[in-house]
């Protein structure tokens, strides 16, 4: 029976859920941790002094030029995304989350992430990391942003859980209404790191929180597409904000360049396949514009064409230089657009 797909983003969206597996007990043969290194989380009052909104407001004023440059790029990106469609939004989210893996340490190829998000296959030993990455893709492409309905309620709904950590971050964000959304996004990024809970996905969650809250009309604020400068700020508020603004500007420019390359590829692909009849070639072009990596089962599911028709058109597109096969295997092959 054929599936009736109304929206790719609707397919991958899901209600908030806990995705973290239960922590395993430490093996009995390991020595106990040094109590000197096992420091408790900072008290709330201390966190409040580190993230004093007045300090961040002053830093924002000192870096007004950097903020304006980042906002300009984000405005251009929002304008492009408004007419680009959900495929571009999904592709940018996949690219962003794959790049975030280099920051969080959960490194896996783009083809594995795309296959997992599309078909929930290929998890293996990285099942937990891929599940967390799929959560990030869903949060970047759908749902309310983390401040909706008040910080405590909004953060709990966005993250999918409540508790001390959420309350601590809500306290950090209280009284930040005068700050620009990009500045508040930087606060979210760094505040979650001191929220008092050592979660395995904390760095990924922090980046996704910042990316969604800092979006200026775009689906999300890219932060990792140009190397992750925005994620690496250290020191006082001004140093952290300078890195965040600069990194957001660079990542926004990288996103615009990617959209330009995909649009150019689509025009070239349409020209190269103009003599082919039927709906499958055009449908495959849309699939490759939407997904960075595509397998034959993915193409079959999203085009609703037969396996034979999909394989025949994939071979034709490869022969004409529209796409290329990247695995070098005879089975379980994966293709990508020849951007």
mmCIF file of C-alpha atoms in Angstrom:
data_model
loop_
_atom_site.group_PDB
_atom_site.id
_atom_site.type_symbol
_atom_site.label_atom_id
_atom_site.label_comp_id
_atom_site.label_asym_id
_atom_site.label_seq_id
_atom_site.Cartn_x
_atom_site.Cartn_y
_atom_site.Cartn_z
ATOM 1 C CA UNK A 1 0.000 0.000 0.000
ATOM 2 C CA UNK A 2 1.395 3.394 -0.936
ATOM 3 C CA UNK A 3 1.975 5.963 1.730
ATOM 4 C CA UNK A 4 0.294 9.354 1.497
ATOM 5 C CA UNK A 5 3.060 11.786 2.425
ATOM 6 C CA UNK A 6 1.918 15.356 2.915
ATOM 7 C CA UNK A 7 5.120 16.751 4.389
ATOM 8 C CA UNK A 8 8.620 15.453 4.988
ATOM 9 C CA UNK A 9 8.949 17.581 8.100
ATOM 10 C CA UNK A 10 5.626 16.220 9.342
ATOM 11 C CA UNK A 11 7.055 12.714 8.971
ATOM 12 C CA UNK A 12 10.034 13.344 11.228
ATOM 13 C CA UNK A 13 8.291 15.584 13.801
ATOM 14 C CA UNK A 14 7.246 13.965 17.057
ATOM 15 C CA UNK A 15 6.090 15.064 20.499
ATOM 16 C CA UNK A 16 8.819 15.822 23.041
ATOM 17 C CA UNK A 17 10.241 12.668 24.494
ATOM 18 C CA UNK A 18 13.068 11.418 26.651
ATOM 19 C CA UNK A 19 15.699 9.882 24.430
ATOM 20 C CA UNK A 20 18.514 9.377 26.890
ATOM 21 C CA UNK A 21 19.170 5.808 27.920
ATOM 22 C CA UNK A 22 19.479 5.016 31.630
ATOM 23 C CA UNK A 23 22.985 5.517 32.911
ATOM 24 C CA UNK A 24 24.910 2.328 33.594
ATOM 25 C CA UNK A 25 26.548 1.756 36.928
ATOM 26 C CA UNK A 26 30.330 2.176 37.111
ATOM 27 C CA UNK A 27 32.196 -1.149 36.766
ATOM 28 C CA UNK A 28 33.247 -2.517 40.155
ATOM 29 C CA UNK A 29 36.898 -2.752 39.129
ATOM 30 C CA UNK A 30 37.365 0.983 38.485
ATOM 31 C CA UNK A 31 38.806 3.093 41.320
ATOM 32 C CA UNK A 32 36.484 5.740 42.768
ATOM 33 C CA UNK A 33 36.672 9.213 41.295
ATOM 34 C CA UNK A 34 38.861 11.740 43.026
ATOM 35 C CA UNK A 35 36.479 13.760 45.207
ATOM 36 C CA UNK A 36 38.474 16.898 44.358
ATOM 37 C CA UNK A 37 37.398 16.568 40.698
ATOM 38 C CA UNK A 38 33.814 15.655 41.498
ATOM 39 C CA UNK A 39 32.717 19.223 42.121
ATOM 40 C CA UNK A 40 29.067 20.033 42.803
ATOM 41 C CA UNK A 41 27.202 22.341 40.423
ATOM 42 C CA UNK A 42 27.496 26.026 41.076
ATOM 43 C CA UNK A 43 24.907 27.454 43.480
ATOM 44 C CA UNK A 44 22.104 29.381 41.822
ATOM 45 C CA UNK A 45 23.295 32.652 43.306
ATOM 46 C CA UNK A 46 26.757 32.130 41.811
ATOM 47 C CA UNK A 47 25.294 31.284 38.415
ATOM 48 C CA UNK A 48 23.247 34.470 38.600
ATOM 49 C CA UNK A 49 26.416 36.534 39.063
ATOM 50 C CA UNK A 50 28.173 34.845 36.133
ATOM 51 C CA UNK A 51 25.193 35.469 33.836
ATOM 52 C CA UNK A 52 24.123 38.862 35.135
ATOM 53 C CA UNK A 53 21.886 40.386 32.415
ATOM 54 C CA UNK A 54 23.441 43.798 33.049
ATOM 55 C CA UNK A 55 26.896 42.490 32.078
ATOM 56 C CA UNK A 56 25.528 40.924 28.917
ATOM 57 C CA UNK A 57 23.617 44.102 28.042
ATOM 58 C CA UNK A 58 26.835 46.119 28.377
ATOM 59 C CA UNK A 59 28.718 43.587 26.246
ATOM 60 C CA UNK A 60 25.959 43.735 23.642
ATOM 61 C CA UNK A 61 26.377 47.513 23.415
ATOM 62 C CA UNK A 62 30.137 47.254 23.089
ATOM 63 C CA UNK A 63 29.717 44.747 20.247
ATOM 64 C CA UNK A 64 26.869 46.499 18.445
ATOM 65 C CA UNK A 65 28.719 46.404 15.121
ATOM 66 C CA UNK A 66 29.278 42.640 15.348
ATOM 67 C CA UNK A 67 25.644 42.158 16.342
ATOM 68 C CA UNK A 68 24.443 44.227 13.378
ATOM 69 C CA UNK A 69 26.580 42.175 10.972
ATOM 70 C CA UNK A 70 25.186 38.910 12.331
ATOM 71 C CA UNK A 71 21.591 40.192 12.222
ATOM 72 C CA UNK A 72 22.041 41.345 8.612
ATOM 73 C CA UNK A 73 23.173 37.884 7.508
ATOM 74 C CA UNK A 74 20.386 36.202 9.461
ATOM 75 C CA UNK A 75 17.851 38.522 7.836
ATOM 76 C CA UNK A 76 19.113 37.524 4.396
ATOM 77 C CA UNK A 77 18.858 33.867 5.380
ATOM 78 C CA UNK A 78 15.309 34.292 6.694
ATOM 79 C CA UNK A 79 14.280 35.921 3.416
ATOM 80 C CA UNK A 80 15.769 33.062 1.409
ATOM 81 C CA UNK A 81 14.238 30.399 3.602
ATOM 82 C CA UNK A 82 10.782 31.969 3.345
ATOM 83 C CA UNK A 83 10.617 31.013 -0.315
ATOM 84 C CA UNK A 84 12.823 27.947 -0.291
ATOM 85 C CA UNK A 85 10.342 25.401 1.065
ATOM 86 C CA UNK A 86 10.580 22.654 3.645
ATOM 87 C CA UNK A 87 13.197 20.713 1.694
ATOM 88 C CA UNK A 88 15.781 23.444 2.182
ATOM 89 C CA UNK A 89 14.895 23.673 5.872
ATOM 90 C CA UNK A 90 15.404 19.948 6.360
ATOM 91 C CA UNK A 91 18.669 19.896 4.421
ATOM 92 C CA UNK A 92 20.102 22.786 6.453
ATOM 93 C CA UNK A 93 19.064 21.083 9.687
ATOM 94 C CA UNK A 94 20.761 17.827 8.670
ATOM 95 C CA UNK A 95 23.927 19.680 7.703
ATOM 96 C CA UNK A 96 23.889 21.659 10.950
ATOM 97 C CA UNK A 97 23.420 18.611 13.182
ATOM 98 C CA UNK A 98 26.116 16.662 11.348
ATOM 99 C CA UNK A 99 28.544 19.540 11.920
ATOM 100 C CA UNK A 100 27.490 19.785 15.565
ATOM 101 C CA UNK A 101 28.751 16.229 15.942
ATOM 102 C CA UNK A 102 32.311 17.504 15.571
ATOM 103 C CA UNK A 103 31.718 19.790 18.539
ATOM 104 C CA UNK A 104 29.983 17.252 20.752
ATOM 105 C CA UNK A 105 32.250 14.321 19.878
ATOM 106 C CA UNK A 106 29.455 12.202 18.326
ATOM 107 C CA UNK A 107 30.964 11.987 14.840
ATOM 108 C CA UNK A 108 29.228 9.996 12.126
ATOM 109 C CA UNK A 109 28.822 10.436 8.407
ATOM 110 C CA UNK A 110 26.065 12.487 6.852
ATOM 111 C CA UNK A 111 24.802 9.406 5.031
ATOM 112 C CA UNK A 112 24.176 7.605 8.338
ATOM 113 C CA UNK A 113 22.317 10.568 9.815
ATOM 114 C CA UNK A 114 20.131 11.002 6.726
ATOM 115 C CA UNK A 115 19.316 7.285 6.592
ATOM 116 C CA UNK A 116 18.474 7.203 10.284
ATOM 117 C CA UNK A 117 16.251 10.285 10.173
ATOM 118 C CA UNK A 118 14.489 9.116 7.011
ATOM 119 C CA UNK A 119 14.104 5.388 7.670
ATOM 120 C CA UNK A 120 15.360 4.747 11.233
ATOM 121 C CA UNK A 121 17.985 2.308 9.953
ATOM 122 C CA UNK A 122 21.742 2.020 10.424
ATOM 123 C CA UNK A 123 21.971 2.828 14.143
ATOM 124 C CA UNK A 124 24.324 0.060 15.309
ATOM 125 C CA UNK A 125 26.572 0.945 18.214
ATOM 126 C CA UNK A 126 25.870 4.658 17.696
ATOM 127 C CA UNK A 127 22.150 4.253 18.303
ATOM 128 C CA UNK A 128 22.046 6.649 21.252
ATOM 129 C CA UNK A 129 24.049 9.355 19.464
ATOM 130 C CA UNK A 130 21.947 9.016 16.308
ATOM 131 C CA UNK A 131 18.768 9.190 18.384
ATOM 132 C CA UNK A 132 19.984 12.411 19.976
ATOM 133 C CA UNK A 133 20.908 13.790 16.543
ATOM 134 C CA UNK A 134 17.447 12.913 15.206
ATOM 135 C CA UNK A 135 15.937 14.770 18.179
ATOM 136 C CA UNK A 136 18.049 17.796 17.237
ATOM 137 C CA UNK A 137 16.827 17.671 13.624
ATOM 138 C CA UNK A 138 13.213 17.542 14.807
ATOM 139 C CA UNK A 139 13.663 20.475 17.166
ATOM 140 C CA UNK A 140 15.408 22.578 14.507
ATOM 141 C CA UNK A 141 12.639 22.024 11.962
ATOM 142 C CA UNK A 142 9.412 21.976 13.981
ATOM 143 C CA UNK A 143 7.748 22.928 17.243
ATOM 144 C CA UNK A 144 7.731 26.001 19.449
ATOM 145 C CA UNK A 145 10.957 27.767 20.394
ATOM 146 C CA UNK A 146 12.279 27.289 23.958
ATOM 147 C CA UNK A 147 11.012 30.593 25.362
ATOM 148 C CA UNK A 148 7.399 30.119 24.277
ATOM 149 C CA UNK A 149 4.939 30.378 27.142
ATOM 150 C CA UNK A 150 7.533 31.489 29.686
ATOM 151 C CA UNK A 151 11.030 30.177 30.253
ATOM 152 C CA UNK A 152 10.253 27.386 32.699
ATOM 153 C CA UNK A 153 7.316 25.984 30.715
ATOM 154 C CA UNK A 154 8.942 26.625 27.344
ATOM 155 C CA UNK A 155 12.236 24.958 28.243
ATOM 156 C CA UNK A 156 10.478 21.945 29.764
ATOM 157 C CA UNK A 157 8.340 21.491 26.638
ATOM 158 C CA UNK A 158 11.281 21.954 24.285
ATOM 159 C CA UNK A 159 13.649 19.591 26.128
ATOM 160 C CA UNK A 160 10.967 17.085 27.043
ATOM 161 C CA UNK A 161 11.586 16.958 30.786
ATOM 162 C CA UNK A 162 11.418 19.031 33.963
ATOM 163 C CA UNK A 163 13.651 19.299 37.007
ATOM 164 C CA UNK A 164 16.421 21.217 38.735
ATOM 165 C CA UNK A 165 18.396 21.795 35.548
ATOM 166 C CA UNK A 166 15.433 23.353 33.734
ATOM 167 C CA UNK A 167 14.580 25.515 36.748
ATOM 168 C CA UNK A 168 18.189 26.711 36.947
ATOM 169 C CA UNK A 169 18.318 27.707 33.296
ATOM 170 C CA UNK A 170 14.939 29.452 33.581
ATOM 171 C CA UNK A 171 16.359 31.440 36.480
ATOM 172 C CA UNK A 172 19.395 32.421 34.388
ATOM 173 C CA UNK A 173 17.116 33.651 31.588
ATOM 174 C CA UNK A 174 14.785 35.606 33.870
ATOM 175 C CA UNK A 175 15.050 39.362 33.359
ATOM 176 C CA UNK A 176 16.711 39.166 29.928
ATOM 177 C CA UNK A 177 13.845 40.761 27.984
ATOM 178 C CA UNK A 178 15.945 43.833 27.142
ATOM 179 C CA UNK A 179 18.584 41.733 25.395
ATOM 180 C CA UNK A 180 18.564 41.046 21.664
ATOM 181 C CA UNK A 181 17.409 37.509 20.724
ATOM 182 C CA UNK A 182 20.926 36.650 19.492
ATOM 183 C CA UNK A 183 22.338 37.700 22.842
ATOM 184 C CA UNK A 184 19.744 35.625 24.675
ATOM 185 C CA UNK A 185 20.664 32.705 22.411
ATOM 186 C CA UNK A 186 24.273 32.999 23.563
ATOM 187 C CA UNK A 187 23.059 33.047 27.164
ATOM 188 C CA UNK A 188 21.091 29.854 26.548
ATOM 189 C CA UNK A 189 24.110 28.192 24.993
ATOM 190 C CA UNK A 190 26.434 28.933 27.909
ATOM 191 C CA UNK A 191 23.802 28.852 30.653
ATOM 192 C CA UNK A 192 22.800 25.271 29.941
ATOM 193 C CA UNK A 193 26.419 24.246 30.498
ATOM 194 C CA UNK A 194 26.141 25.405 34.135
ATOM 195 C CA UNK A 195 22.582 24.267 34.715
ATOM 196 C CA UNK A 196 23.664 21.697 37.273
ATOM 197 C CA UNK A 197 23.067 18.402 35.484
ATOM 198 C CA UNK A 198 25.747 16.385 33.714
ATOM 199 C CA UNK A 199 23.697 15.094 30.784
ATOM 200 C CA UNK A 200 25.305 13.110 27.971
ATOM 201 C CA UNK A 201 23.636 15.315 25.343
ATOM 202 C CA UNK A 202 24.049 18.626 27.181
ATOM 203 C CA UNK A 203 26.274 20.271 24.546
ATOM 204 C CA UNK A 204 23.958 19.252 21.711
ATOM 205 C CA UNK A 205 20.927 20.452 23.658
ATOM 206 C CA UNK A 206 22.637 23.783 24.383
ATOM 207 C CA UNK A 207 23.376 24.380 20.704
ATOM 208 C CA UNK A 208 19.824 23.482 19.643
ATOM 209 C CA UNK A 209 18.319 25.735 22.325
ATOM 210 C CA UNK A 210 20.429 28.641 21.074
ATOM 211 C CA UNK A 211 19.759 27.887 17.408
ATOM 212 C CA UNK A 212 15.989 27.910 17.814
ATOM 213 C CA UNK A 213 15.728 30.925 20.112
ATOM 214 C CA UNK A 214 18.136 33.064 18.090
ATOM 215 C CA UNK A 215 16.366 32.589 14.760
ATOM 216 C CA UNK A 216 15.325 35.888 13.213
ATOM 217 C CA UNK A 217 12.450 34.798 11.016
ATOM 218 C CA UNK A 218 14.379 31.748 9.783
ATOM 219 C CA UNK A 219 13.564 28.239 11.031
ATOM 220 C CA UNK A 220 16.729 28.261 13.125
ATOM 221 C CA UNK A 221 20.004 30.093 13.620
ATOM 222 C CA UNK A 222 22.920 28.141 12.069
ATOM 223 C CA UNK A 223 25.862 27.955 14.462
ATOM 224 C CA UNK A 224 28.095 25.097 13.291
ATOM 225 C CA UNK A 225 28.095 25.271 9.483
ATOM 226 C CA UNK A 226 31.298 27.341 9.364
ATOM 227 C CA UNK A 227 33.408 25.590 11.996
ATOM 228 C CA UNK A 228 31.561 26.232 15.238
ATOM 229 C CA UNK A 229 33.192 29.515 16.273
ATOM 230 C CA UNK A 230 29.920 30.528 17.945
ATOM 231 C CA UNK A 231 30.066 27.497 20.222
ATOM 232 C CA UNK A 232 33.558 27.974 21.602
ATOM 233 C CA UNK A 233 33.420 31.307 23.423
ATOM 234 C CA UNK A 234 35.053 31.411 26.863
ATOM 235 C CA UNK A 235 35.680 33.987 29.559
ATOM 236 C CA UNK A 236 33.600 37.078 30.366
ATOM 237 C CA UNK A 237 30.364 38.026 28.666
ATOM 238 C CA UNK A 238 31.984 40.223 26.011
ATOM 239 C CA UNK A 239 34.390 37.467 24.892
ATOM 240 C CA UNK A 240 31.605 34.906 24.719
ATOM 241 C CA UNK A 241 29.336 37.261 22.778
ATOM 242 C CA UNK A 242 32.076 38.277 20.338
ATOM 243 C CA UNK A 243 32.638 34.622 19.431
ATOM 244 C CA UNK A 244 28.910 33.959 19.202
ATOM 245 C CA UNK A 245 28.148 36.919 16.945
ATOM 246 C CA UNK A 246 31.111 36.180 14.688
ATOM 247 C CA UNK A 247 30.282 32.479 14.472
ATOM 248 C CA UNK A 248 26.595 33.144 13.770
ATOM 249 C CA UNK A 249 27.536 35.494 10.938
ATOM 250 C CA UNK A 250 29.946 32.954 9.440
ATOM 251 C CA UNK A 251 27.472 30.085 9.750
ATOM 252 C CA UNK A 252 24.698 32.191 8.206
ATOM 253 C CA UNK A 253 26.906 32.992 5.207
ATOM 254 C CA UNK A 254 27.753 29.289 4.863
ATOM 255 C CA UNK A 255 24.036 28.465 4.887
ATOM 256 C CA UNK A 256 23.354 31.034 2.154
ATOM 257 C CA UNK A 257 26.165 29.577 0.039
ATOM 258 C CA UNK A 258 24.764 26.067 0.494
ATOM 259 C CA UNK A 259 21.297 27.204 -0.596
ATOM 260 C CA UNK A 260 22.832 28.872 -3.664
ATOM 261 C CA UNK A 261 24.662 25.666 -4.586
ATOM 262 C CA UNK A 262 21.543 23.533 -4.193
ATOM 263 C CA UNK A 263 19.453 25.944 -6.289
ATOM 264 C CA UNK A 264 22.105 25.977 -9.025
ATOM 265 C CA UNK A 265 22.262 22.181 -8.960
ATOM 266 C CA UNK A 266 18.490 21.909 -9.332
ATOM 267 C CA UNK A 267 18.545 24.102 -12.448
ATOM 268 C CA UNK A 268 21.383 22.056 -13.964
ATOM 269 C CA UNK A 269 19.665 18.781 -13.079
ATOM 270 C CA UNK A 270 16.405 19.871 -14.695
ATOM 271 C CA UNK A 271 18.304 20.747 -17.873
ATOM 272 C CA UNK A 272 20.256 17.491 -17.896
ATOM 273 C CA UNK A 273 17.085 15.421 -17.461
ATOM 274 C CA UNK A 274 14.781 17.466 -19.696
ATOM 275 C CA UNK A 275 14.504 14.705 -22.317
ATOM 276 C CA UNK A 276 13.327 12.065 -19.828
ATOM 277 C CA UNK A 277 9.632 11.314 -19.574
ATOM 278 C CA UNK A 278 7.593 10.486 -16.505
ATOM 279 C CA UNK A 279 7.436 11.955 -13.008
ATOM 280 C CA UNK A 280 10.233 9.948 -11.397
ATOM 281 C CA UNK A 281 13.232 12.005 -12.646
ATOM 282 C CA UNK A 282 11.734 15.289 -11.373
ATOM 283 C CA UNK A 283 10.710 13.661 -8.106
ATOM 284 C CA UNK A 284 14.251 12.364 -7.601
ATOM 285 C CA UNK A 285 15.655 15.844 -8.160
ATOM 286 C CA UNK A 286 13.420 17.074 -5.323
ATOM 287 C CA UNK A 287 14.575 14.218 -3.089
ATOM 288 C CA UNK A 288 18.256 15.010 -3.680
ATOM 289 C CA UNK A 289 17.663 18.713 -3.071
ATOM 290 C CA UNK A 290 16.033 17.825 0.254
ATOM 291 C CA UNK A 291 18.391 15.118 1.530
ATOM 292 C CA UNK A 292 22.217 15.353 1.462
ATOM 293 C CA UNK A 293 22.522 11.560 1.081
ATOM 294 C CA UNK A 294 19.993 9.241 -0.574
ATOM 295 C CA UNK A 295 19.742 5.455 -0.704
ATOM 296 C CA UNK A 296 17.580 3.480 -3.134
ATOM 297 C CA UNK A 297 15.003 2.600 -0.423
ATOM 298 C CA UNK A 298 14.805 6.298 0.557
ATOM 299 C CA UNK A 299 14.286 7.320 -3.050
ATOM 300 C CA UNK A 300 11.647 4.640 -3.533
ATOM 301 C CA UNK A 301 9.729 5.678 -0.425
ATOM 302 C CA UNK A 302 9.775 9.425 -1.078
ATOM 303 C CA UNK A 303 8.985 9.244 -4.806
ATOM 304 C CA UNK A 304 6.446 6.406 -4.453
ATOM 305 C CA UNK A 305 7.938 4.903 -7.631
ATOM 306 C CA UNK A 306 8.795 1.246 -8.184
ATOM 307 C CA UNK A 307 12.219 -0.112 -7.276
ATOM 308 C CA UNK A 308 12.991 -0.733 -10.954
ATOM 309 C CA UNK A 309 12.033 2.823 -11.977
ATOM 310 C CA UNK A 310 14.054 4.345 -9.152
ATOM 311 C CA UNK A 311 17.146 2.276 -9.894
ATOM 312 C CA UNK A 312 16.943 2.981 -13.640
ATOM 313 C CA UNK A 313 16.715 6.738 -13.038
ATOM 314 C CA UNK A 314 19.477 6.734 -10.422
ATOM 315 C CA UNK A 315 21.763 5.051 -12.952
ATOM 316 C CA UNK A 316 20.812 7.610 -15.616
ATOM 317 C CA UNK A 317 21.384 10.535 -13.261
ATOM 318 C CA UNK A 318 24.780 9.116 -12.333
ATOM 319 C CA UNK A 319 25.772 8.642 -15.986
ATOM 320 C CA UNK A 320 24.814 12.244 -16.761
ATOM 321 C CA UNK A 321 26.812 13.668 -13.845
ATOM 322 C CA UNK A 322 23.782 14.870 -11.895
ATOM 323 C CA UNK A 323 24.475 12.670 -8.852
ATOM 324 C CA UNK A 324 27.348 10.440 -7.723
ATOM 325 C CA UNK A 325 27.542 7.213 -5.763
ATOM 326 C CA UNK A 326 29.730 7.574 -2.654
ATOM 327 C CA UNK A 327 30.062 4.096 -1.139
ATOM 328 C CA UNK A 328 31.789 2.294 -4.006
ATOM 329 C CA UNK A 329 29.813 -0.852 -3.203
ATOM 330 C CA UNK A 330 27.608 -3.105 -5.261
ATOM 331 C CA UNK A 331 24.956 -3.260 -2.520
ATOM 332 C CA UNK A 332 23.616 -0.789 0.049
ATOM 333 C CA UNK A 333 24.677 2.085 -2.135
ATOM 334 C CA UNK A 334 24.201 5.778 -1.303
ATOM 335 C CA UNK A 335 24.120 8.735 -3.706
ATOM 336 C CA UNK A 336 24.535 12.475 -3.287
ATOM 337 C CA UNK A 337 23.875 15.458 -5.554
ATOM 338 C CA UNK A 338 26.858 16.545 -7.633
ATOM 339 C CA UNK A 339 26.853 20.094 -6.257
#
